[in-house]
Every structure is written in structure tokens, then in C-alpha cells.
CSV table of N, CA, C and O in Angstrom, one decimal:
chain,number,residue,atom,x,y,z
A,18,UNK,N,0.8,-1.1,-0.1
A,18,UNK,CA,0.0,-0.1,0.1
A,18,UNK,C,0.8,1.1,0.0
A,18,UNK,O,2.1,1.2,0.5
A,19,UNK,N,0.5,2.3,-0.7
A,19,UNK,CA,1.3,3.4,-0.7
A,19,UNK,C,0.5,4.5,0.0
A,19,UNK,O,-0.7,4.7,-0.1
A,20,UNK,N,1.4,5.4,0.6
A,20,UNK,CA,0.9,6.7,1.2
A,20,UNK,C,0.7,7.8,0.3
A,20,UNK,O,1.4,7.8,-0.7
A,21,UNK,N,-0.1,8.7,0.6
A,21,UNK,CA,-0.4,9.6,-0.3
A,21,UNK,C,0.2,10.9,0.4
A,21,UNK,O,-0.2,11.2,1.7
A,22,UNK,N,0.2,12.0,-0.3
A,22,UNK,CA,0.7,13.2,0.2
A,22,UNK,C,-0.6,14.2,0.0
A,22,UNK,O,-1.7,14.1,-0.5
A,23,UNK,N,-0.4,15.4,0.8
A,23,UNK,CA,-1.6,16.4,0.8
A,23,UNK,C,-2.3,16.8,-0.4
A,23,UNK,O,-3.4,16.9,-0.6
A,24,UNK,N,-1.0,17.1,-1.6
A,24,UNK,CA,-2.0,17.6,-2.8
A,24,UNK,C,-2.7,16.6,-3.5
A,24,UNK,O,-3.5,16.9,-4.0
A,25,UNK,N,-2.5,15.4,-3.1
A,25,UNK,CA,-3.5,14.3,-3.4
A,25,UNK,C,-4.6,14.4,-3.0
A,25,UNK,O,-5.8,14.6,-3.8
A,26,UNK,N,-4.8,14.6,-1.9
A,26,UNK,CA,-6.2,14.7,-1.1
A,26,UNK,C,-6.9,16.1,-1.5
A,26,UNK,O,-8.1,16.1,-1.6
A,27,UNK,N,-6.0,17.0,-1.6
A,27,UNK,CA,-6.5,18.5,-1.8
A,27,UNK,C,-7.3,18.4,-3.4
A,27,UNK,O,-8.1,19.0,-3.4
A,28,UNK,N,-6.5,17.6,-4.4
A,28,UNK,CA,-7.1,17.5,-5.6
A,28,UNK,C,-8.6,16.8,-5.6
A,28,UNK,O,-9.3,17.1,-6.1
A,29,UNK,N,-8.7,15.6,-4.8
A,29,UNK,CA,-9.5,14.9,-4.6
A,29,UNK,C,-10.7,15.7,-4.1
A,29,UNK,O,-12.1,15.7,-4.6
A,30,UNK,N,-10.5,16.4,-3.1
A,30,UNK,CA,-11.7,17.2,-2.3
A,30,UNK,C,-12.1,18.6,-3.3
A,30,UNK,O,-13.1,18.8,-3.2
A,31,UNK,N,-11.2,19.1,-3.7
A,31,UNK,CA,-11.3,20.7,-4.4
A,31,UNK,C,-11.7,20.5,-5.9
A,31,UNK,O,-12.3,21.4,-6.4
A,32,UNK,N,-11.1,19.4,-6.6
A,32,UNK,CA,-11.6,19.0,-8.0
A,32,UNK,C,-11.3,20.3,-8.7
A,32,UNK,O,-12.0,20.6,-9.7
A,33,UNK,N,-10.0,20.9,-8.4
A,33,UNK,CA,-9.8,22.2,-9.3
A,33,UNK,C,-8.7,22.0,-10.2
A,33,UNK,O,-8.4,22.9,-11.1
A,34,UNK,N,-8.1,20.9,-10.4
A,34,UNK,CA,-7.3,20.5,-11.5
A,34,UNK,C,-7.7,19.3,-12.2
A,34,UNK,O,-7.3,18.2,-11.8
A,35,UNK,N,-8.5,19.2,-13.2
A,35,UNK,CA,-9.0,17.9,-13.7
A,35,UNK,C,-8.3,16.7,-13.9
A,35,UNK,O,-8.4,15.6,-13.5
A,36,UNK,N,-6.9,17.1,-14.7
A,36,UNK,CA,-6.2,15.8,-14.8
A,36,UNK,C,-5.4,15.2,-13.6
A,36,UNK,O,-5.4,14.2,-13.2
A,37,UNK,N,-5.1,16.2,-12.5
A,37,UNK,CA,-4.7,15.6,-11.5
A,37,UNK,C,-5.7,15.1,-10.4
A,37,UNK,O,-5.6,14.2,-9.7
A,38,UNK,N,-7.0,15.6,-10.6
A,38,UNK,CA,-8.1,15.1,-9.7
A,38,UNK,C,-8.5,13.6,-10.3
A,38,UNK,O,-8.5,12.8,-9.4
A,39,UNK,N,-8.4,13.4,-11.5
A,39,UNK,CA,-8.4,11.9,-11.9
A,39,UNK,C,-7.3,11.1,-11.6
A,39,UNK,O,-7.4,10.0,-11.0
A,40,UNK,N,-6.2,11.5,-11.4
A,40,UNK,CA,-4.9,10.6,-11.0
A,40,UNK,C,-5.1,10.3,-9.7
A,40,UNK,O,-4.9,9.4,-9.1
A,41,UNK,N,-5.3,11.5,-8.7
A,41,UNK,CA,-5.5,11.2,-7.2
A,41,UNK,C,-6.6,10.5,-7.0
A,41,UNK,O,-6.5,9.5,-6.0
A,42,UNK,N,-7.8,10.5,-7.8
A,42,UNK,CA,-8.8,9.5,-7.6
A,42,UNK,C,-8.5,8.2,-7.8
A,42,UNK,O,-8.8,7.3,-6.7
A,43,UNK,N,-7.7,7.9,-8.5
A,43,UNK,CA,-7.2,6.5,-9.0
A,43,UNK,C,-6.3,6.1,-7.8
A,43,UNK,O,-6.5,5.0,-7.5
A,44,UNK,N,-5.6,7.0,-7.5
A,44,UNK,CA,-4.7,6.4,-6.4
A,44,UNK,C,-5.3,6.0,-5.2
A,44,UNK,O,-5.0,5.2,-4.6
A,45,UNK,N,-6.2,6.9,-4.8
A,45,UNK,CA,-7.0,6.6,-3.5
A,45,UNK,C,-8.0,5.2,-3.5
A,45,UNK,O,-7.9,4.4,-2.8
A,46,UNK,N,-8.5,5.0,-4.9
A,46,UNK,CA,-9.4,3.8,-5.2
A,46,UNK,C,-8.5,2.7,-5.3
A,46,UNK,O,-8.8,1.5,-5.0
A,47,UNK,N,-6.9,2.7,-5.5
A,47,UNK,CA,-6.1,1.9,-5.7
A,47,UNK,C,-5.7,1.1,-4.3
A,47,UNK,O,-5.2,0.1,-4.0
A,48,UNK,N,-6.2,1.9,-3.1
A,48,UNK,CA,-5.8,1.8,-1.7
A,48,UNK,C,-4.6,2.7,-1.5
A,48,UNK,O,-3.5,2.7,-2.1
A,49,UNK,N,-4.8,3.4,-0.3
A,49,UNK,CA,-3.7,4.1,0.2
A,49,UNK,C,-3.8,4.3,1.8
A,49,UNK,O,-5.1,4.3,2.2
A,50,UNK,N,-2.6,4.8,2.3
A,50,UNK,CA,-2.5,5.2,3.8
A,50,UNK,C,-2.3,6.6,3.6
A,50,UNK,O,-1.6,7.3,2.9
A,51,UNK,N,-3.2,7.2,4.6
A,51,UNK,CA,-2.9,8.8,4.7
A,51,UNK,C,-2.5,9.0,6.1
A,51,UNK,O,-2.9,8.7,7.2
A,52,UNK,N,-1.2,9.4,6.0
A,52,UNK,CA,-0.7,9.6,7.4
A,52,UNK,C,-1.0,10.9,8.1
A,52,UNK,O,-1.8,11.7,7.5
A,53,UNK,N,-1.3,10.9,9.5
A,53,UNK,CA,-1.6,11.9,10.3
A,53,UNK,C,-1.2,13.1,9.9
A,53,UNK,O,-1.9,14.2,10.0
A,54,UNK,N,-0.1,13.3,9.5
A,54,UNK,CA,0.6,14.4,9.4
A,54,UNK,C,0.2,15.1,8.0
A,54,UNK,O,0.0,16.3,8.0
A,55,UNK,N,-0.2,14.4,7.0
A,55,UNK,CA,-1.0,14.8,5.9
A,55,UNK,C,-2.3,15.2,6.2
A,55,UNK,O,-2.9,16.2,5.5
A,56,UNK,N,-3.1,14.4,7.0
A,56,UNK,CA,-4.4,14.9,7.3
A,56,UNK,C,-4.4,16.5,8.0
A,56,UNK,O,-5.3,17.2,7.5
A,57,UNK,N,-3.4,16.6,9.0
A,57,UNK,CA,-3.2,17.8,9.3
A,57,UNK,C,-2.9,18.8,8.4
A,57,UNK,O,-3.6,20.0,8.3
A,58,UNK,N,-2.1,18.6,7.5
A,58,UNK,CA,-1.8,19.6,6.4
A,58,UNK,C,-2.8,19.8,5.6
A,58,UNK,O,-3.1,21.0,5.2
A,59,UNK,N,-3.8,18.8,5.4
A,59,UNK,CA,-4.6,19.0,4.4
A,59,UNK,C,-5.7,20.0,5.2
A,59,UNK,O,-6.4,20.8,4.5
A,60,UNK,N,-5.9,19.9,6.5
A,60,UNK,CA,-6.8,20.7,7.0
A,60,UNK,C,-6.4,22.0,7.0
A,60,UNK,O,-7.2,22.9,6.8
A,61,UNK,N,-5.1,22.4,7.1
A,61,UNK,CA,-4.3,23.6,7.0
A,61,UNK,C,-4.8,24.3,5.8
A,61,UNK,O,-5.1,25.5,5.6
A,62,UNK,N,-4.5,23.6,4.6
A,62,UNK,CA,-4.5,24.1,3.1
A,62,UNK,C,-6.3,24.4,2.9
A,62,UNK,O,-6.5,25.6,2.5
A,63,UNK,N,-7.1,23.6,3.3
A,63,UNK,CA,-8.5,23.8,3.2
A,63,UNK,C,-8.7,25.1,3.9
A,63,UNK,O,-9.7,25.6,3.3
A,64,UNK,N,-8.1,25.2,4.9
A,64,UNK,CA,-8.7,26.6,5.8
A,64,UNK,C,-8.0,27.9,5.2
A,64,UNK,O,-8.6,28.6,4.9
A,65,UNK,N,-6.7,27.6,5.1
A,65,UNK,CA,-6.0,28.9,4.7
A,65,UNK,C,-5.8,29.2,3.1
A,65,UNK,O,-6.1,30.3,2.9
A,66,UNK,N,-6.0,28.2,2.4
A,66,UNK,CA,-6.2,28.3,0.8
A,66,UNK,C,-7.7,28.6,0.3
A,66,UNK,O,-7.7,29.4,-0.5
A,67,UNK,N,-8.5,27.8,0.9
A,67,UNK,CA,-9.8,27.5,0.3
A,67,UNK,C,-10.9,28.2,1.2
A,67,UNK,O,-11.9,28.5,0.8
A,68,UNK,N,-10.3,28.6,2.2
A,68,UNK,CA,-11.3,29.2,3.5
A,68,UNK,C,-12.7,28.5,3.8
A,68,UNK,O,-13.6,29.0,4.2
A,69,UNK,N,-12.1,27.1,4.0
A,69,UNK,CA,-13.3,26.3,4.3
A,69,UNK,C,-13.6,26.5,6.0
A,69,UNK,O,-12.5,26.7,6.8
A,70,UNK,N,-14.7,26.2,6.3
A,70,UNK,CA,-15.1,26.2,7.8
A,70,UNK,C,-14.5,25.1,8.6
A,70,UNK,O,-14.4,24.0,7.8
A,71,UNK,N,-14.4,25.3,9.7
A,71,UNK,CA,-14.1,23.8,10.7
A,71,UNK,C,-14.9,22.6,10.5
A,71,UNK,O,-14.5,21.5,10.0
A,72,UNK,N,-16.2,23.0,10.2
A,72,UNK,CA,-17.1,22.0,9.9
A,72,UNK,C,-17.2,21.3,8.6
A,72,UNK,O,-17.2,20.2,8.5
A,73,UNK,N,-16.9,22.2,7.6
A,73,UNK,CA,-16.5,21.6,6.2
A,73,UNK,C,-15.3,20.9,6.2
A,73,UNK,O,-15.3,19.8,5.4
A,74,UNK,N,-14.3,21.4,6.7
A,74,UNK,CA,-13.0,20.6,6.7
A,74,UNK,C,-13.1,19.2,7.5
A,74,UNK,O,-12.5,18.3,6.8
A,75,UNK,N,-13.8,19.3,8.7
A,75,UNK,CA,-14.1,17.9,9.6
A,75,UNK,C,-14.8,16.9,8.5
A,75,UNK,O,-14.6,15.7,8.5
A,76,UNK,N,-15.8,17.4,8.0
A,76,UNK,CA,-16.6,16.6,7.1
A,76,UNK,C,-15.9,16.0,5.8
A,76,UNK,O,-16.0,14.8,5.5
A,77,UNK,N,-15.1,16.8,5.2
A,77,UNK,CA,-14.3,16.5,4.0
A,77,UNK,C,-12.9,15.6,4.4
A,77,UNK,O,-13.2,14.7,3.7
A,78,UNK,N,-12.3,15.8,5.5
A,78,UNK,CA,-11.5,14.9,5.9
A,78,UNK,C,-12.0,13.5,6.4
A,78,UNK,O,-11.6,12.4,6.0
A,79,UNK,N,-13.4,13.5,7.1
A,79,UNK,CA,-13.9,12.3,7.5
A,79,UNK,C,-14.5,11.6,6.4
A,79,UNK,O,-14.4,10.3,6.1
A,80,UNK,N,-14.6,12.3,5.1
A,80,UNK,CA,-15.2,11.5,3.9
A,80,UNK,C,-14.0,10.6,3.4
A,80,UNK,O,-14.3,9.4,2.9
A,81,UNK,N,-13.0,11.6,3.3
A,81,UNK,CA,-11.7,11.0,2.8
A,81,UNK,C,-11.3,9.7,3.5
A,81,UNK,O,-11.1,8.4,3.1
A,82,UNK,N,-11.3,9.7,4.9
A,82,UNK,CA,-10.6,8.5,5.8
A,82,UNK,C,-11.7,7.4,5.7
A,82,UNK,O,-11.4,6.3,6.1
A,83,UNK,N,-13.1,7.5,5.3
A,83,UNK,CA,-14.1,6.6,5.1
A,83,UNK,C,-14.0,5.8,3.8
A,83,UNK,O,-14.8,5.0,3.7
A,84,UNK,N,-13.3,6.2,3.0
A,84,UNK,CA,-13.1,5.9,1.7
A,84,UNK,C,-13.0,4.4,1.5
A,84,UNK,O,-11.9,3.8,2.4
A,85,UNK,N,-13.5,3.5,1.0
A,85,UNK,CA,-12.9,2.1,0.9
A,85,UNK,C,-11.5,2.1,0.4
A,85,UNK,O,-11.1,2.7,-0.7
A,86,UNK,N,-10.7,1.2,1.1
A,86,UNK,CA,-9.3,1.0,0.6
A,86,UNK,C,-8.3,2.0,1.3
A,86,UNK,O,-7.2,2.2,1.2
A,87,UNK,N,-9.0,2.9,1.9
A,87,UNK,CA,-8.0,4.2,2.7
A,87,UNK,C,-7.8,3.8,4.2
A,87,UNK,O,-8.8,3.3,4.8
A,88,UNK,N,-6.7,3.6,4.5
A,88,UNK,CA,-6.4,3.6,5.9
A,88,UNK,C,-5.5,4.6,6.5
A,88,UNK,O,-4.8,5.5,5.8
A,89,UNK,N,-6.1,4.8,7.8
A,89,UNK,CA,-5.6,5.9,8.7
A,89,UNK,C,-5.2,5.3,9.8
A,89,UNK,O,-6.0,4.8,10.5
A,90,UNK,N,-3.9,5.9,10.2
A,90,UNK,CA,-3.6,5.4,11.6
A,90,UNK,C,-4.4,5.6,12.6
A,90,UNK,O,-4.8,6.9,12.6
A,91,UNK,N,-4.7,5.0,13.6
A,91,UNK,CA,-5.8,5.2,14.8
A,91,UNK,C,-7.3,5.8,14.1
A,91,UNK,O,-7.6,6.7,14.8
A,92,UNK,N,-7.6,5.2,13.4
A,92,UNK,CA,-8.9,5.5,12.4
A,92,UNK,C,-9.9,6.1,13.5
A,92,UNK,O,-10.7,7.1,13.2
A,93,UNK,N,-10.3,5.3,14.5
A,93,UNK,CA,-11.3,5.7,15.4
A,93,UNK,C,-11.1,6.9,16.2
A,93,UNK,O,-12.0,7.7,16.3
A,94,UNK,N,-9.8,7.0,16.5
A,94,UNK,CA,-9.3,8.2,17.3
A,94,UNK,C,-9.4,9.4,16.5
A,94,UNK,O,-9.7,10.6,16.9
A,95,UNK,N,-9.1,9.3,15.3
A,95,UNK,CA,-9.0,10.3,14.3
A,95,UNK,C,-10.2,10.7,14.0
A,95,UNK,O,-10.7,11.9,13.9
A,96,UNK,N,-11.2,9.7,14.0
A,96,UNK,CA,-12.8,10.3,13.6
A,96,UNK,C,-13.1,11.1,14.8
A,96,UNK,O,-14.0,12.1,14.7
A,97,UNK,N,-12.9,10.6,16.1
A,97,UNK,CA,-13.3,11.4,17.3
A,97,UNK,C,-12.7,12.8,17.0
A,97,UNK,O,-13.3,13.8,17.3
A,98,UNK,N,-11.3,13.0,16.8
A,98,UNK,CA,-10.6,14.2,16.6
A,98,UNK,C,-11.4,15.2,15.8
A,98,UNK,O,-11.8,16.2,16.0
A,99,UNK,N,-11.8,14.5,14.5
A,99,UNK,CA,-12.5,15.4,13.5
A,99,UNK,C,-13.8,15.9,14.0
A,99,UNK,O,-14.3,17.0,13.7
A,100,UNK,N,-14.5,14.9,14.7
A,100,UNK,CA,-15.8,15.3,15.2
A,100,UNK,C,-15.8,16.3,16.3
A,100,UNK,O,-16.5,17.3,16.3
A,101,UNK,N,-14.6,16.2,16.9
A,101,UNK,CA,-14.4,17.3,18.1
A,101,UNK,C,-13.9,18.6,17.2
A,101,UNK,O,-14.5,19.9,17.8
A,102,UNK,N,-13.3,18.5,16.5
A,102,UNK,CA,-12.6,19.6,15.7
A,102,UNK,C,-13.8,20.6,15.0
A,102,UNK,O,-13.9,21.8,15.1
A,103,UNK,N,-15.0,19.8,14.6
A,103,UNK,CA,-16.0,20.4,14.0
A,103,UNK,C,-16.7,21.4,14.9
A,103,UNK,O,-17.4,22.3,14.6
A,104,UNK,N,-16.5,21.1,16.2
A,104,UNK,CA,-17.2,22.0,17.4
A,104,UNK,C,-16.4,22.8,17.8
A,104,UNK,O,-16.8,24.0,18.1
A,105,UNK,N,-15.0,22.5,18.1
A,105,UNK,CA,-14.0,23.5,18.8
A,105,UNK,C,-12.7,22.6,19.0
A,105,UNK,O,-12.8,21.5,18.7
A,106,UNK,N,-11.8,23.4,19.3
A,106,UNK,CA,-10.5,22.7,19.3
A,106,UNK,C,-9.8,23.2,18.2
A,106,UNK,O,-10.0,23.3,17.1
A,107,UNK,N,-8.2,22.8,18.3
A,107,UNK,CA,-7.4,23.0,17.3
A,107,UNK,C,-7.1,21.6,16.7
A,107,UNK,O,-6.7,20.5,17.5
A,108,UNK,N,-7.3,21.5,15.4
A,108,UNK,CA,-7.0,20.1,14.7
A,108,UNK,C,-5.7,19.5,15.0
A,108,UNK,O,-5.4,18.4,15.2
A,109,UNK,N,-4.6,20.4,15.1
A,109,UNK,CA,-3.4,19.8,15.1
A,109,UNK,C,-3.1,19.1,16.6
A,109,UNK,O,-2.7,18.0,16.9
A,110,UNK,N,-3.9,19.8,17.7
A,110,UNK,CA,-3.8,19.3,18.8
A,110,UNK,C,-4.5,18.2,19.2
A,110,UNK,O,-4.1,17.0,19.7
A,111,UNK,N,-5.7,18.2,18.3
A,111,UNK,CA,-6.6,16.9,18.6
A,111,UNK,C,-6.2,15.7,17.8
A,111,UNK,O,-6.0,14.6,18.2
A,112,UNK,N,-5.5,15.9,16.8
A,112,UNK,CA,-4.6,14.8,16.0
A,112,UNK,C,-3.3,14.3,16.8
A,112,UNK,O,-3.2,13.1,17.0
A,113,UNK,N,-3.0,15.2,17.6
A,113,UNK,CA,-1.6,14.9,18.4
A,113,UNK,C,-2.2,13.8,19.5
A,113,UNK,O,-1.5,12.7,19.9
A,114,UNK,N,-3.3,14.0,19.9
A,114,UNK,CA,-4.1,13.4,21.0
A,114,UNK,C,-4.6,12.0,20.2
A,114,UNK,O,-4.2,11.0,20.9
A,115,UNK,N,-4.9,11.9,19.2
A,115,UNK,CA,-5.4,10.6,18.5
A,115,UNK,C,-4.4,9.9,18.1
A,115,UNK,O,-4.2,8.6,17.9
A,116,UNK,N,-3.0,10.3,17.8
A,116,UNK,CA,-1.9,9.6,17.5
A,116,UNK,C,-1.3,9.2,18.8
A,116,UNK,O,-0.3,8.5,18.8
A,117,UNK,N,-1.8,9.3,19.9
A,117,UNK,CA,-0.9,9.0,21.1
A,117,UNK,C,-1.7,7.7,21.7
A,117,UNK,O,-1.5,7.4,22.9
A,118,UNK,N,-2.2,6.8,21.0
A,118,UNK,CA,-2.5,5.5,21.3
A,118,UNK,C,-1.6,4.8,22.1
A,118,UNK,O,-0.4,4.8,21.8
A,119,UNK,N,-1.9,4.1,23.0
A,119,UNK,CA,-1.1,3.3,24.0
A,119,UNK,C,-0.3,4.1,25.2
A,119,UNK,O,0.1,3.5,25.9
A,120,UNK,N,-0.5,5.4,25.2
A,120,UNK,CA,-0.2,6.1,26.4
A,120,UNK,C,-1.1,6.3,27.2
A,120,UNK,O,-2.3,5.6,27.0
A,121,UNK,N,-0.7,6.4,28.7
A,121,UNK,CA,-2.0,6.4,29.7
A,121,UNK,C,-2.4,7.7,29.7
A,121,UNK,O,-3.4,7.8,30.5
A,122,UNK,N,-2.0,8.8,29.3
A,122,UNK,CA,-2.3,10.3,29.3
A,122,UNK,C,-1.7,11.2,28.4
A,122,UNK,O,-0.6,10.9,27.9
A,123,UNK,N,-2.3,12.1,28.1
A,123,UNK,CA,-1.6,13.2,27.2
A,123,UNK,C,-1.3,14.4,28.1
A,123,UNK,O,-2.3,15.1,28.7
A,124,UNK,N,0.0,14.8,28.4
A,124,UNK,CA,0.2,16.2,29.1
A,124,UNK,C,0.4,17.3,28.3
A,124,UNK,O,1.0,17.4,27.3
A,125,UNK,N,0.0,18.4,28.9
A,125,UNK,CA,0.1,19.7,28.3
A,125,UNK,C,0.2,20.7,29.4
A,125,UNK,O,-0.5,20.5,30.6
A,126,UNK,N,0.6,21.9,28.9
A,126,UNK,CA,0.3,23.2,29.5
A,126,UNK,C,-0.9,23.8,29.3
A,126,UNK,O,-1.4,24.9,30.0
A,127,UNK,N,-1.5,23.5,28.0
A,127,UNK,CA,-2.5,24.3,27.5
A,127,UNK,C,-3.9,23.8,28.0
A,127,UNK,O,-4.5,22.9,27.6
A,128,UNK,N,-4.3,24.7,28.9
A,128,UNK,CA,-5.7,24.5,29.7
A,128,UNK,C,-6.8,24.4,28.8
A,128,UNK,O,-7.8,23.9,29.0
A,129,UNK,N,-6.8,25.5,27.8
A,129,UNK,CA,-7.6,25.6,26.9
A,129,UNK,C,-7.9,24.3,26.0
A,129,UNK,O,-9.2,23.9,25.7
A,130,UNK,N,-6.9,23.7,25.8
A,130,UNK,CA,-7.0,22.4,25.1
A,130,UNK,C,-7.8,21.3,25.8
A,130,UNK,O,-8.4,20.7,25.2
A,131,UNK,N,-7.0,21.2,26.9
A,131,UNK,CA,-7.6,20.1,27.8
A,131,UNK,C,-9.1,20.5,28.2
A,131,UNK,O,-10.0,19.5,28.1
A,132,UNK,N,-9.8,21.6,28.0
A,132,UNK,CA,-11.1,21.9,28.3
A,132,UNK,C,-11.9,21.4,27.0
A,132,UNK,O,-12.7,21.1,27.1
A,133,UNK,N,-11.3,21.9,25.8
A,133,UNK,CA,-11.9,21.8,24.4
A,133,UNK,C,-11.8,20.3,24.2
A,133,UNK,O,-12.8,19.9,23.4
A,134,UNK,N,-11.2,19.1,24.6
A,134,UNK,CA,-11.4,17.8,24.3
A,134,UNK,C,-12.5,17.3,25.0
A,134,UNK,O,-13.1,16.1,24.5
A,135,UNK,N,-13.1,17.8,26.1
A,135,UNK,CA,-14.4,17.5,26.7
A,135,UNK,C,-14.3,15.9,27.3
A,135,UNK,O,-13.3,15.5,27.3
A,136,UNK,N,-15.5,15.3,27.3
A,136,UNK,CA,-15.5,14.0,28.1
A,136,UNK,C,-15.4,12.8,27.4
A,136,UNK,O,-15.1,12.1,28.0
A,137,UNK,N,-15.5,12.9,26.1
A,137,UNK,CA,-15.3,11.7,25.5
A,137,UNK,C,-13.9,11.5,24.9
A,137,UNK,O,-13.7,10.8,23.9
A,138,UNK,N,-12.8,12.1,25.1
A,138,UNK,CA,-11.6,11.8,24.8
A,138,UNK,C,-11.1,10.7,24.8
A,138,UNK,O,-11.6,9.8,25.9
A,139,UNK,N,-10.3,10.1,23.7
A,139,UNK,CA,-10.1,8.7,23.6
A,139,UNK,C,-8.6,8.4,24.6
A,139,UNK,O,-8.5,7.4,25.1
A,140,UNK,N,-8.3,9.4,25.4
A,140,UNK,CA,-7.4,9.6,26.2
A,140,UNK,C,-7.4,10.6,27.1
A,140,UNK,O,-7.6,11.8,26.7
A,141,UNK,N,-7.1,10.4,28.2
A,141,UNK,CA,-6.9,11.4,29.5
A,141,UNK,C,-6.0,12.5,29.1
A,141,UNK,O,-4.8,12.0,28.6
A,142,UNK,N,-6.5,13.8,29.3
A,142,UNK,CA,-5.5,15.0,29.1
A,142,UNK,C,-5.3,15.4,30.3
A,142,UNK,O,-6.0,15.9,31.3
A,143,UNK,N,-4.1,15.7,30.9
A,143,UNK,CA,-3.5,16.3,31.9
A,143,UNK,C,-2.7,17.6,31.7
A,143,UNK,O,-1.8,17.6,30.9
A,144,UNK,N,-3.3,18.5,32.7
A,144,UNK,CA,-2.5,19.7,32.2
A,144,UNK,C,-1.5,19.8,33.6
A,144,UNK,O,-1.5,19.4,34.9
A,145,UNK,N,-0.3,20.6,33.3
A,145,UNK,CA,1.0,20.4,34.1
A,145,UNK,C,1.0,22.0,34.6
A,145,UNK,O,0.6,22.9,33.9
A,146,UNK,N,1.6,22.2,35.8
A,146,UNK,CA,1.6,23.6,36.2
A,146,UNK,C,0.6,24.2,36.7
A,146,UNK,O,-0.6,24.0,36.8
């Protein structure tokens, strides 16, 4: 299985370059792994370059990770992070938390982040200091 870059995901979502869109769709249909860093960067591009809202970004990324043949590390935790991001919180922080499977807690100085994760977090968030 091959991993894909941000530009592949953006072409599939935005469909703004027809030839590249077709190639990107073929790549995903063939089966692809989406690294969490690529999801994070895709969210940033969708916000900064295309002006999408957090809800639209969360929906777009959720659609991608649920495509047949697409694999995402810690998929259930990522789905949680995207759902939470649609409401509040920073996508990067939420994906850091999702990527922390196997840890007993996620430690931070960021009290606002700790509050934003809510009661359904897949991992306890502890604030230091």
C-alpha cells in the first residue's frame, strides 16, 4: 500500500485541476494510507487556501478516511478528533491526541486544549503547572 501526500487529498476534495483530480482519485481507489501529518496539513490547506469552515474541513477529512481502501492510523481516534474539531479545538492538538494510542495520558500546559477535548476524549488529558 502506498501513502499519499496532501496535494493528492486536496485535488480529490477541491477538484480544481481535472487531470490531477483523476490521477488522485485513481490513487485512492487503488488503496492508500493517509499519514496523520498529511491529514493535518490538508486541514490547514483547506482553511488557509480555500477558506473552508471547521465543519466543512471535518466533513471533508471524514469523507476521505472513510473511503474504501483508505487506511488511517488510529482511525477511530481520528474520527473522534475530526468530530471534536467540527465543534471546537485545534486540529493539530486533537490529532496529536489521536496519535497517542498506547499512552496512559496526554500531558500539556494548554488548559484551553484540555477543556476543549471534553468528556469523550479517547485519552485522558492532564495539564501541568
